[in-house]
Coordinates of C-alpha atoms (C1' of nucleotides) in Angstrom, one line a residue:
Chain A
X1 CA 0.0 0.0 0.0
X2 CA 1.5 3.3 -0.7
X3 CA -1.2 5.0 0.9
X4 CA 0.6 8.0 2.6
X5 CA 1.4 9.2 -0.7
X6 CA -2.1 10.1 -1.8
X7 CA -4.7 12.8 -1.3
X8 CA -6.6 12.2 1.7
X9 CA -9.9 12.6 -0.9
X10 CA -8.2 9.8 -3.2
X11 CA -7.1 7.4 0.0
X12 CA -11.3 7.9 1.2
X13 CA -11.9 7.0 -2.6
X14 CA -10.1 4.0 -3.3
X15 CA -11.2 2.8 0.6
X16 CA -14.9 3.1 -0.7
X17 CA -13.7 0.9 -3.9
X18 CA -12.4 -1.4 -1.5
X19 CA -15.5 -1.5 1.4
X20 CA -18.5 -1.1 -1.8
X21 CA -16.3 -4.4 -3.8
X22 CA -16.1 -6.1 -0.3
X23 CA -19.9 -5.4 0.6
X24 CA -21.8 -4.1 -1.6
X25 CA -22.9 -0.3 -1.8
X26 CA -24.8 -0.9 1.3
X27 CA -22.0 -0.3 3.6
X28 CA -22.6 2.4 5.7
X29 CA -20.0 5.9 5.3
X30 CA -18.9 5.3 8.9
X31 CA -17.0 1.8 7.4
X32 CA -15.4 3.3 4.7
X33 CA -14.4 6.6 6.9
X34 CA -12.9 3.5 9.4
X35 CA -11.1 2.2 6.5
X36 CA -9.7 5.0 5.1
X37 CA -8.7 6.1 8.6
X38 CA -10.8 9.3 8.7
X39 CA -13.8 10.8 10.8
X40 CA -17.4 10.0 8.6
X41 CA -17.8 13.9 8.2
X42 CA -14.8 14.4 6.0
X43 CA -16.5 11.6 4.0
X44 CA -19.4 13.7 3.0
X45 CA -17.4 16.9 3.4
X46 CA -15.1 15.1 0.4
X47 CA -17.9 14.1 -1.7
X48 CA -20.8 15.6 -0.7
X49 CA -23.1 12.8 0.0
X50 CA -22.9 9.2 -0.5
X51 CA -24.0 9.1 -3.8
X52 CA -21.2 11.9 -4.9
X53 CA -19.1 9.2 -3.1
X54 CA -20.2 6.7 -5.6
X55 CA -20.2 8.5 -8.8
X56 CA -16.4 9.6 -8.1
X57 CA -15.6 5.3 -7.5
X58 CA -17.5 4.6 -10.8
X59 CA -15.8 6.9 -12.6
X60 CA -12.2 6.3 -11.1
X61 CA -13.0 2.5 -11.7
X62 CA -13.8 3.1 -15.2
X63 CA -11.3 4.9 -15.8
X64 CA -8.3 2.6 -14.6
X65 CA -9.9 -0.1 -16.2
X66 CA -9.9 2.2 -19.7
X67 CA -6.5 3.1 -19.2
X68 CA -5.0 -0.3 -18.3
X69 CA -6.9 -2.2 -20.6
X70 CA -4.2 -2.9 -23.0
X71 CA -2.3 -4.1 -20.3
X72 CA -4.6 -6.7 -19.6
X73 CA -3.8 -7.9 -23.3
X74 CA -5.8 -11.6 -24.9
X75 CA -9.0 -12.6 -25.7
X76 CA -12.5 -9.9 -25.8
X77 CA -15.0 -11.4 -23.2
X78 CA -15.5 -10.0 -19.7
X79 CA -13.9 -13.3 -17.7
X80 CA -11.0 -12.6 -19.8
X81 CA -10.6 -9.1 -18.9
X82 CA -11.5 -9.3 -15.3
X83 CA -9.5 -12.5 -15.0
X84 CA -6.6 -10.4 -16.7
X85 CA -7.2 -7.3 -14.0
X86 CA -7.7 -9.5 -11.6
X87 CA -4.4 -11.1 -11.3
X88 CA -2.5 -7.9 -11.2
X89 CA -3.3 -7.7 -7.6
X90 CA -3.3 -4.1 -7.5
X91 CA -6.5 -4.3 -9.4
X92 CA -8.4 -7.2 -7.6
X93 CA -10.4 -4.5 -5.1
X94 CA -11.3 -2.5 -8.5
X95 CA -12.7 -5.7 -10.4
X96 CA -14.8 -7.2 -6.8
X97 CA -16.3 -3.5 -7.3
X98 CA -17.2 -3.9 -11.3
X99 CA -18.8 -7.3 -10.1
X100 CA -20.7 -5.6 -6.8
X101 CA -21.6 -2.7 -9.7
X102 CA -22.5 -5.7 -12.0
X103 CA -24.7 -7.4 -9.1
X104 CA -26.8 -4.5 -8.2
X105 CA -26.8 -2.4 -11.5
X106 CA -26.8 1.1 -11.8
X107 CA -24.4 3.2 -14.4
X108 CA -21.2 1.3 -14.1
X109 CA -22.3 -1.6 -14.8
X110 CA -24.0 0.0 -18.2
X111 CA -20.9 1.6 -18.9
X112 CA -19.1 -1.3 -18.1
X113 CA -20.8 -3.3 -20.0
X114 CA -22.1 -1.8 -23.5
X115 CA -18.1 -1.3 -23.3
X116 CA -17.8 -5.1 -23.8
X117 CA -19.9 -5.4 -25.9
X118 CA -18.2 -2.7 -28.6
X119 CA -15.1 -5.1 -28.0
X120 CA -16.9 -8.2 -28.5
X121 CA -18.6 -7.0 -31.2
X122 CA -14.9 -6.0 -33.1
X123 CA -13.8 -9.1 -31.9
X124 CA -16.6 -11.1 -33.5
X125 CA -15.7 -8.9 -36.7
X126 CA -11.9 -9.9 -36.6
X127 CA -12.6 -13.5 -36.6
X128 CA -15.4 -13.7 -38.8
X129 CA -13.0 -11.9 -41.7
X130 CA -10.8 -14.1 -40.5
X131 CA -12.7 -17.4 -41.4
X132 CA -12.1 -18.5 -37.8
X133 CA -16.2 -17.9 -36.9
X134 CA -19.6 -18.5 -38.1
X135 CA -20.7 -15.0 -39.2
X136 CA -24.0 -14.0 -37.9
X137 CA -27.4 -12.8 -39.4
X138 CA -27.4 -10.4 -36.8
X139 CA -23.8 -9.8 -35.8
X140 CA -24.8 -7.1 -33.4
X141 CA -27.2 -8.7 -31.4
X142 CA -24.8 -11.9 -31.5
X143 CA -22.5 -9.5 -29.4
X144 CA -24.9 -8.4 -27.1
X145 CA -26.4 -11.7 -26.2
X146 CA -23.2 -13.2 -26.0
X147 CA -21.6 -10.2 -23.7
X148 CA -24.6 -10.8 -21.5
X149 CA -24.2 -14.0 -21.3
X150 CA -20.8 -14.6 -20.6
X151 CA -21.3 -12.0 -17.6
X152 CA -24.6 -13.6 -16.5
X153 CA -23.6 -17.0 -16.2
X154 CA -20.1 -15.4 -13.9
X155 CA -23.1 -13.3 -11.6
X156 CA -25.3 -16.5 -11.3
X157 CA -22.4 -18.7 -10.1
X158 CA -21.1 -15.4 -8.0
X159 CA -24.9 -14.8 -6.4
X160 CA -25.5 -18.9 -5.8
X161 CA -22.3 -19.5 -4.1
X162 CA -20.7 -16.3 -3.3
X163 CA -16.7 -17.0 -2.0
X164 CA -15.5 -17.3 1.4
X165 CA -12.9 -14.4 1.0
X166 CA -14.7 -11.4 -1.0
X167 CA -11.1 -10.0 -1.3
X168 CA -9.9 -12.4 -3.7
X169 CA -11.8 -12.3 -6.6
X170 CA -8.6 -14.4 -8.5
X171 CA -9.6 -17.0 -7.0
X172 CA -13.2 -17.2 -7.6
X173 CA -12.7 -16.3 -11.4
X174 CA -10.5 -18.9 -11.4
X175 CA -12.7 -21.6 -10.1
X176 CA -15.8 -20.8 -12.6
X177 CA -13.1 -20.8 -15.1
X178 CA -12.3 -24.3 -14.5
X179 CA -16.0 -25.0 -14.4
X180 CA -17.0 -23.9 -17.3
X181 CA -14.0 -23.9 -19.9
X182 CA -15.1 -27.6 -20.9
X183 CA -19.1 -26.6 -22.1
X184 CA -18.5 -23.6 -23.4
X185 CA -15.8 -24.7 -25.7
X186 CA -17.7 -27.5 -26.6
X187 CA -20.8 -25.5 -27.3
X188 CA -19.1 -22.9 -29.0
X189 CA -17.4 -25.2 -31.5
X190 CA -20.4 -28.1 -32.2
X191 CA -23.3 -26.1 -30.6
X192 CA -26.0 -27.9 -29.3
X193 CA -27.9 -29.5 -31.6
X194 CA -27.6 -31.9 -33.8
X195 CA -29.8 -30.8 -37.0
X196 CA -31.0 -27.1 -38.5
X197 CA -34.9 -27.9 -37.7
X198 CA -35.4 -24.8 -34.9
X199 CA -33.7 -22.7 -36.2
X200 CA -35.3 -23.3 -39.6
X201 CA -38.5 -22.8 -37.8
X202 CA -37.6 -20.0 -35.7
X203 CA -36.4 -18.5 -38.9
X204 CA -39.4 -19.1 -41.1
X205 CA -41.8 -17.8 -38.5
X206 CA -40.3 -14.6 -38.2
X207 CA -39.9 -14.2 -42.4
X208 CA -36.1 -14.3 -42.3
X209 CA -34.4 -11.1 -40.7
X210 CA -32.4 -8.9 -41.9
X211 CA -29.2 -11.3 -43.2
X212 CA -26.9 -8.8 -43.4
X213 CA -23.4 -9.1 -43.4
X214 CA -22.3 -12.3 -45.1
X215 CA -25.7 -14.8 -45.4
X216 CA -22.7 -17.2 -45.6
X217 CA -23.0 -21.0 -46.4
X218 CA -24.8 -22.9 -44.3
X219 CA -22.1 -25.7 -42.8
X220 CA -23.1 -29.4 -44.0
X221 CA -23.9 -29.8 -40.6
Chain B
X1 CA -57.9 -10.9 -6.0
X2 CA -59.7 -13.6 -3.7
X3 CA -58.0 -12.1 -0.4
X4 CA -60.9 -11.9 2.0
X5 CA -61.2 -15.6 2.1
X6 CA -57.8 -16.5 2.6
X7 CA -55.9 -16.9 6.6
X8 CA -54.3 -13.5 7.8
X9 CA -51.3 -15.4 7.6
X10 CA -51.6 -16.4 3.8
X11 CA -52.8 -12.5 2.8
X12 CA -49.6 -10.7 5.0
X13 CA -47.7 -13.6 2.9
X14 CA -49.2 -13.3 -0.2
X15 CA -48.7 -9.1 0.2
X16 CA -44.9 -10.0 1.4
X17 CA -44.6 -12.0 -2.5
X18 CA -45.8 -8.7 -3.8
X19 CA -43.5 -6.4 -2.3
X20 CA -40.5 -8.3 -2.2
X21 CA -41.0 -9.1 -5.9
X22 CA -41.8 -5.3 -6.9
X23 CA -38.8 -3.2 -4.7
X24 CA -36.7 -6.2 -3.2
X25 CA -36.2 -7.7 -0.2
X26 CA -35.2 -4.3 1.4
X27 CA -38.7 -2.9 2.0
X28 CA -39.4 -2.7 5.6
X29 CA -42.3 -4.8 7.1
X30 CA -44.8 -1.3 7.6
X31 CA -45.2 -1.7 3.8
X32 CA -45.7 -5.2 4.2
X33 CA -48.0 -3.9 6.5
X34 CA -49.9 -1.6 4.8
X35 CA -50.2 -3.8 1.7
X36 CA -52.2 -6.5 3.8
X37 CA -54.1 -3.7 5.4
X38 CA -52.5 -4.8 8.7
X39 CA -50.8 -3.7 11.6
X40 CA -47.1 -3.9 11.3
X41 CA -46.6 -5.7 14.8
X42 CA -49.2 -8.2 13.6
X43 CA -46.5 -9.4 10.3
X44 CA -43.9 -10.2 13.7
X45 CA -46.1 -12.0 15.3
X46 CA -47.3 -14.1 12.7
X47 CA -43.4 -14.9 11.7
X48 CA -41.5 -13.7 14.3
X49 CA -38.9 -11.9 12.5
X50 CA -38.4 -10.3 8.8
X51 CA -36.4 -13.5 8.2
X52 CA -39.1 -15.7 9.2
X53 CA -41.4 -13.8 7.0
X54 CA -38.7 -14.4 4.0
X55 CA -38.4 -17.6 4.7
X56 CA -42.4 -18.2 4.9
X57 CA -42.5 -16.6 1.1
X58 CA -39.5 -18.9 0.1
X59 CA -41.6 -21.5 1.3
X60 CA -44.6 -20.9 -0.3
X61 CA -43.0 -19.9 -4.0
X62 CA -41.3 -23.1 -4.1
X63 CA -43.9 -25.1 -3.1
X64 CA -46.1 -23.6 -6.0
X65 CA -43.9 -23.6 -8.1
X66 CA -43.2 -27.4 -7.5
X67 CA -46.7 -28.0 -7.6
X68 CA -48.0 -26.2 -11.1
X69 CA -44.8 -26.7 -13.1
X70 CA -46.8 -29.3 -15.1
X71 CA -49.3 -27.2 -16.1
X72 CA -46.3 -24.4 -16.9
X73 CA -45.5 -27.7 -19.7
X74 CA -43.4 -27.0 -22.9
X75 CA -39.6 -27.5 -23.2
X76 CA -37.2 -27.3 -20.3
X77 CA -35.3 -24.1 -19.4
X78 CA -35.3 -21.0 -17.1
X79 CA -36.7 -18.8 -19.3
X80 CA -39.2 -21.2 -20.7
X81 CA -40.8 -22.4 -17.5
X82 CA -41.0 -18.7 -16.0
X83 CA -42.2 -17.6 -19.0
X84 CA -44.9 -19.9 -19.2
X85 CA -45.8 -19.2 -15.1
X86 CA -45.7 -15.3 -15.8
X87 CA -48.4 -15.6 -18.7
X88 CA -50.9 -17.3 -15.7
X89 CA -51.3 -14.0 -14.8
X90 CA -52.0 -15.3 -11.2
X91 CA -48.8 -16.6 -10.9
X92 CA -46.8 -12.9 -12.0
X93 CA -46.2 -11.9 -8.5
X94 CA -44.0 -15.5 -7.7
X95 CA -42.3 -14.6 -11.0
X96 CA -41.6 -11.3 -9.7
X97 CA -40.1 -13.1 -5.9
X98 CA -38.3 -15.3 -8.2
X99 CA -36.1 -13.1 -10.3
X100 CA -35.6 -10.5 -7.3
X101 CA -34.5 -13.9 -5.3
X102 CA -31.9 -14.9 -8.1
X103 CA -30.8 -11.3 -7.9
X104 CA -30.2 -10.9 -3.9
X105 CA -28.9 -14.9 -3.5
X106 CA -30.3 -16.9 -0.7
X107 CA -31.6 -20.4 -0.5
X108 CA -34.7 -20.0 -2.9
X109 CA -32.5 -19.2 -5.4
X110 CA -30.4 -22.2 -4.8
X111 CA -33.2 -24.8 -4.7
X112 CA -34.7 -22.8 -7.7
X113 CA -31.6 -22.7 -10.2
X114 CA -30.8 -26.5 -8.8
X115 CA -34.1 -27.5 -9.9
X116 CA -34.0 -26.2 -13.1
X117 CA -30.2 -28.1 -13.2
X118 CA -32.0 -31.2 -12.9
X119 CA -34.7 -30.8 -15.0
X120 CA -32.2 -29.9 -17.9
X121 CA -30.1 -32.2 -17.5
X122 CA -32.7 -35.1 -17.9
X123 CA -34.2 -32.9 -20.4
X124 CA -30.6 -33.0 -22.4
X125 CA -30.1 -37.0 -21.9
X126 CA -33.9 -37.4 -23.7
X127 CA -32.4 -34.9 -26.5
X128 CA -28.8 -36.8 -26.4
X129 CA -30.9 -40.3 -26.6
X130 CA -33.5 -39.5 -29.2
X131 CA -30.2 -38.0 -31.1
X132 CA -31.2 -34.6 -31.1
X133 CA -28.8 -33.2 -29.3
X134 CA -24.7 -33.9 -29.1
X135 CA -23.7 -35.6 -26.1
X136 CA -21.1 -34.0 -24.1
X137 CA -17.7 -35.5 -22.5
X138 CA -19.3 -34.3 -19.2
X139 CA -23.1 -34.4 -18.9
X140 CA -23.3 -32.9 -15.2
X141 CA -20.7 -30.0 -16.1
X142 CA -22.9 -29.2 -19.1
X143 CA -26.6 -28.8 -17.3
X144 CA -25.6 -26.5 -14.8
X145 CA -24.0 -24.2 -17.2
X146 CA -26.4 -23.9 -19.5
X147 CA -28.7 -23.4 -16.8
X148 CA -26.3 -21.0 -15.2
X149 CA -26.2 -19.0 -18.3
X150 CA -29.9 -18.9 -19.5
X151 CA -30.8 -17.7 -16.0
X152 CA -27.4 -15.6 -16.1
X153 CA -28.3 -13.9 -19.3
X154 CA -32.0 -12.9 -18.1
X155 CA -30.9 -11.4 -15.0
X156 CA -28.0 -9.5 -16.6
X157 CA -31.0 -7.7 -18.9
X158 CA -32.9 -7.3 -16.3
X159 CA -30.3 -5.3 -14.0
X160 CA -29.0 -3.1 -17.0
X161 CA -32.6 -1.8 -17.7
X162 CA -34.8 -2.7 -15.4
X163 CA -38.4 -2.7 -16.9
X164 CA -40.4 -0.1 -15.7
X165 CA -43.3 -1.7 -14.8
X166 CA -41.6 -4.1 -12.2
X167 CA -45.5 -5.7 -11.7
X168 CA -45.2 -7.0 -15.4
X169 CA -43.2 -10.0 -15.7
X170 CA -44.9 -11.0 -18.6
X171 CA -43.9 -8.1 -20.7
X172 CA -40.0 -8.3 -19.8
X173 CA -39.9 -12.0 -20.1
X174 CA -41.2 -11.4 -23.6
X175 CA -38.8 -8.6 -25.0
X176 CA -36.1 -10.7 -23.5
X177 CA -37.2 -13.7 -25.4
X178 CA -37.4 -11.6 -28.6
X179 CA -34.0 -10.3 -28.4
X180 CA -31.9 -13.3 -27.8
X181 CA -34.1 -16.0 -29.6
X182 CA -31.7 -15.7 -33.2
X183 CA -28.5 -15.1 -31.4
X184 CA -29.1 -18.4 -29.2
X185 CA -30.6 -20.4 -32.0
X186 CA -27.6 -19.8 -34.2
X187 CA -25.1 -20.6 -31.1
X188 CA -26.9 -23.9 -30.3
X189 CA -27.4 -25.2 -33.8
X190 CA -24.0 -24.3 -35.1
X191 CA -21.9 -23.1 -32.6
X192 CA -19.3 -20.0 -32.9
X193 CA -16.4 -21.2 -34.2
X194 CA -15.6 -23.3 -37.6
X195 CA -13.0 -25.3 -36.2
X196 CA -12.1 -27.6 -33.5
X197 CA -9.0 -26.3 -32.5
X198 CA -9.5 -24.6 -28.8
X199 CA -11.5 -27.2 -27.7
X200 CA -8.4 -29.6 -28.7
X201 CA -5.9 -27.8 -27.6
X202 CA -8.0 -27.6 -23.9
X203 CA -8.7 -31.1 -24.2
X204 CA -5.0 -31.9 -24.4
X205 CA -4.3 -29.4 -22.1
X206 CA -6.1 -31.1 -19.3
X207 CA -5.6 -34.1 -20.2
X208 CA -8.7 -35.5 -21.4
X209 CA -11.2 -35.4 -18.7
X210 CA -13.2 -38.0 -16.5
X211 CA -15.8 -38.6 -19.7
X212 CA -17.9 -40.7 -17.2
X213 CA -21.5 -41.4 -18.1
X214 CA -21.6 -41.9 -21.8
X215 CA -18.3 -42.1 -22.7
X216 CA -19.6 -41.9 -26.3
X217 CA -18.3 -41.3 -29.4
X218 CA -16.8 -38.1 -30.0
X219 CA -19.3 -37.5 -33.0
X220 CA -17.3 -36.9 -35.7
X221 CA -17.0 -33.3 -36.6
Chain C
dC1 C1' -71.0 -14.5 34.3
dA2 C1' -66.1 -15.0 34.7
dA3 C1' -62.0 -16.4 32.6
dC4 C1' -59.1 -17.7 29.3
dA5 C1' -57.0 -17.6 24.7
dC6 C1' -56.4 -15.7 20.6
dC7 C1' -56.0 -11.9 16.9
dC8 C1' -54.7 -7.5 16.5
dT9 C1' -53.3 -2.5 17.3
dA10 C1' -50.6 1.4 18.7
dA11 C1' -46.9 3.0 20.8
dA12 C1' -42.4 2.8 22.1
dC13 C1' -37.5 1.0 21.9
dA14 C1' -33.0 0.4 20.1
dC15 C1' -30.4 0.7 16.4
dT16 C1' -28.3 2.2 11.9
dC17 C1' -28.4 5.2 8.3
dG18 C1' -27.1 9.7 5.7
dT19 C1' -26.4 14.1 6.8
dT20 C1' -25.4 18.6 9.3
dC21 C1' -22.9 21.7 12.2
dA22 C1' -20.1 24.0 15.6
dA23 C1' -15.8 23.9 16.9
dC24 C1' -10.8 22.8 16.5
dC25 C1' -6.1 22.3 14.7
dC26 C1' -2.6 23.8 12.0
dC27 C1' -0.9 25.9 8.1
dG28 C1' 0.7 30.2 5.4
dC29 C1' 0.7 35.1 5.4
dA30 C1' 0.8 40.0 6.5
Chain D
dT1 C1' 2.0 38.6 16.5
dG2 C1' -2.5 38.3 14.8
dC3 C1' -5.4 36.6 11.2
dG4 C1' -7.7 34.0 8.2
dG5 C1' -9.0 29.6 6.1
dG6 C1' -9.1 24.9 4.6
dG7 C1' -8.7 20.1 6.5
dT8 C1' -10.6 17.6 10.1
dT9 C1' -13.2 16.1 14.1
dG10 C1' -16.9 14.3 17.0
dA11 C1' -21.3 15.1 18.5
dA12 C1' -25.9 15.5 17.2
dC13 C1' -30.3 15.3 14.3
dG14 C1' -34.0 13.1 11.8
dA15 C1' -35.6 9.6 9.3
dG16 C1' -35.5 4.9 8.6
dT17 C1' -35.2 0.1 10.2
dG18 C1' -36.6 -4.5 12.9
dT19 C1' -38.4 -5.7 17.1
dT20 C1' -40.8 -5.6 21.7
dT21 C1' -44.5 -4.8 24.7
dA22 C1' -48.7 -3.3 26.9
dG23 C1' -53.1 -3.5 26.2
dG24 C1' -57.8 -3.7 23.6
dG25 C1' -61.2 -6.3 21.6
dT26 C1' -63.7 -10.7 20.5
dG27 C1' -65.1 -15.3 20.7
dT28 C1' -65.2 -19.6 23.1
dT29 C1' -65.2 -22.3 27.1
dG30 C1' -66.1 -23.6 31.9

DNA sequence: CAACACCCTAAACACTCGTTCAACCCCGCA
DNA sequence: TGCGGGGTTGAACGAGTGTTTAGGGTGTTG
């Protein structure tokens, strides 16, 4: 920690990151003005009110996470980023507070994640051009969905079993990692299903959408 | 509403459903209250503590559930089977409990999302049988996360724009369904990428893993 | 009729929350 | 030396919470 070395207005800022990633925004100012080592007046003389307190962690979280991003190099998909952030300790408390953001909503997390979802969506681009994925007939709402779901099914193992220690968020990303590489992998490269028939349906009931893009080959299944 | 004929006890739980599922499990017991035209100290004594009262509308949405998941017929799936309980209109409000359950964590949402884990997974081994669907190298691994991620997915779109009219289910459950019906349908029928080479290159990586169950063909390509 | 048991209400209690405020310390500056 | 003035404190306020408690009614029972 190189704590001493900060404003006292950042040091009450990052402790908030720290307290709302550990607990959720419900913890009281009095816990953060504890952890940042400060009387729960200078909080709200700082920031105003809680909510001020907030809005300056979501936008200080989003903006690490902007400016380090490259750092966190590989894949598009949010486990791969957090996973990334997440294992330069420095950044663990700032990715347990995207997931707390994540949990409970609010303008974070939308930032968060239509921001994902314009990476996705590129991503998705690259390796359709490439030859290396099925294109889509909807290639944006392929992104979305996919985005969503890739964060969804992390918040549904993170709500069901949350961990032990809601400091190390490694760990825990981790853990579904190992849980899930195997049926995602084999979903994304087979699917599900072994003939065209619902999607056929699906396809015919709505009058075939808009196929732009590249209304590629369908594979011999 | 058939409320006047119903036990004190059933109407302060049947008014607990309401407002849990509408604003969460953080509204105080005087709203509780007021929506069973009650005294506040009269929701205590019936269950002794808020907990109690939580646990009473656990209860009691499970057991429904449970009991008129037959009649909710059609294919198996989160989405699907609340989908088909939010259109019984009478059964919008458990809906409601539901999704703000999966939301805050706790045990309904356990025994929920396990329950639908079971169901798919016997619902996948009739697909896998009948050769509609692909079999997977791990059977188990595979039912909870697609259940993880259909329920994942839902709750994701419902905490990024929460619908504005948190009494109808119905009408979120269907704009949900509308959006990611192509995106899934393309994913499950022909998967994402157009070779097999990540999945190989994991299955080497780990070694090859316990493929109990079926240890069936790997169909071929 | 008296007595008991039960359903129910209204008020109060104890606590936490976000927020406010008067005062204090300590610094630079004239 | 005196004078601000921002950083900081700790106590207090008011509204919210879950919970407790004393006490009305009301019906049933002896």
């Amino acid at each position: 920690m190189r704590s001493e070395d900060l404003t006292t207005r950042a040091r009450i800022r990052d402790a908030a990151v720290r307290c709302f990633g550990r607990g959720g925004f419900r913890v009281g100012v009095r816990v953060v003005a504890k952890e940042a080592g400060v009387s729960p007046g200078l909080v709200l003389h700082h920031f105003g009110s809680k909510q001020g307190l907030r809005e300056a962690c979501d936008a200080h979280v989003l903006g690490v996470i902007r400016e380090h991003k490259r750092e966190a190099v590989g894949g598009a998909g949010a486990q791969a980023l957090l996973m990334a952030l997440a294992s330069l300790d420095r950044f663990a408390p700032l990715v347990a507070y995207v997931l707390r953001s994540l949990q409970e909503g609010g303008s974070l997390a939308r930032a968060f994640v239509d921001h994902l979802v314009e990476d996705t969506e590129a991503y998705l681009a690259e390796g359709v051009a490439a030859g290396t994925l099925r294109p889509s007939r909807d290639e944006a709402a392929r992104a979305r969905y996919l985005t969503h779901m890739g964060i969804g099914t992390l918040m549904v193992d993170l709500t069901l079993d949350p961990p032990e220690d809601p400091d190390d968020a490694t760990a825990f990303l981790t853990r579904f990692y190992e849980r899930t590489a195997l049926p995602v992998l084999e979903l994304f490269t087979d699917g599900l299903m072994t003939d065209r028939s619902m999607l056929d349906a699906y396809l015919l009931y709505v009058g075939d959408p808009p196929a732009e893009g590249t209304d590629a080959d369908p594979p011999a299944a």
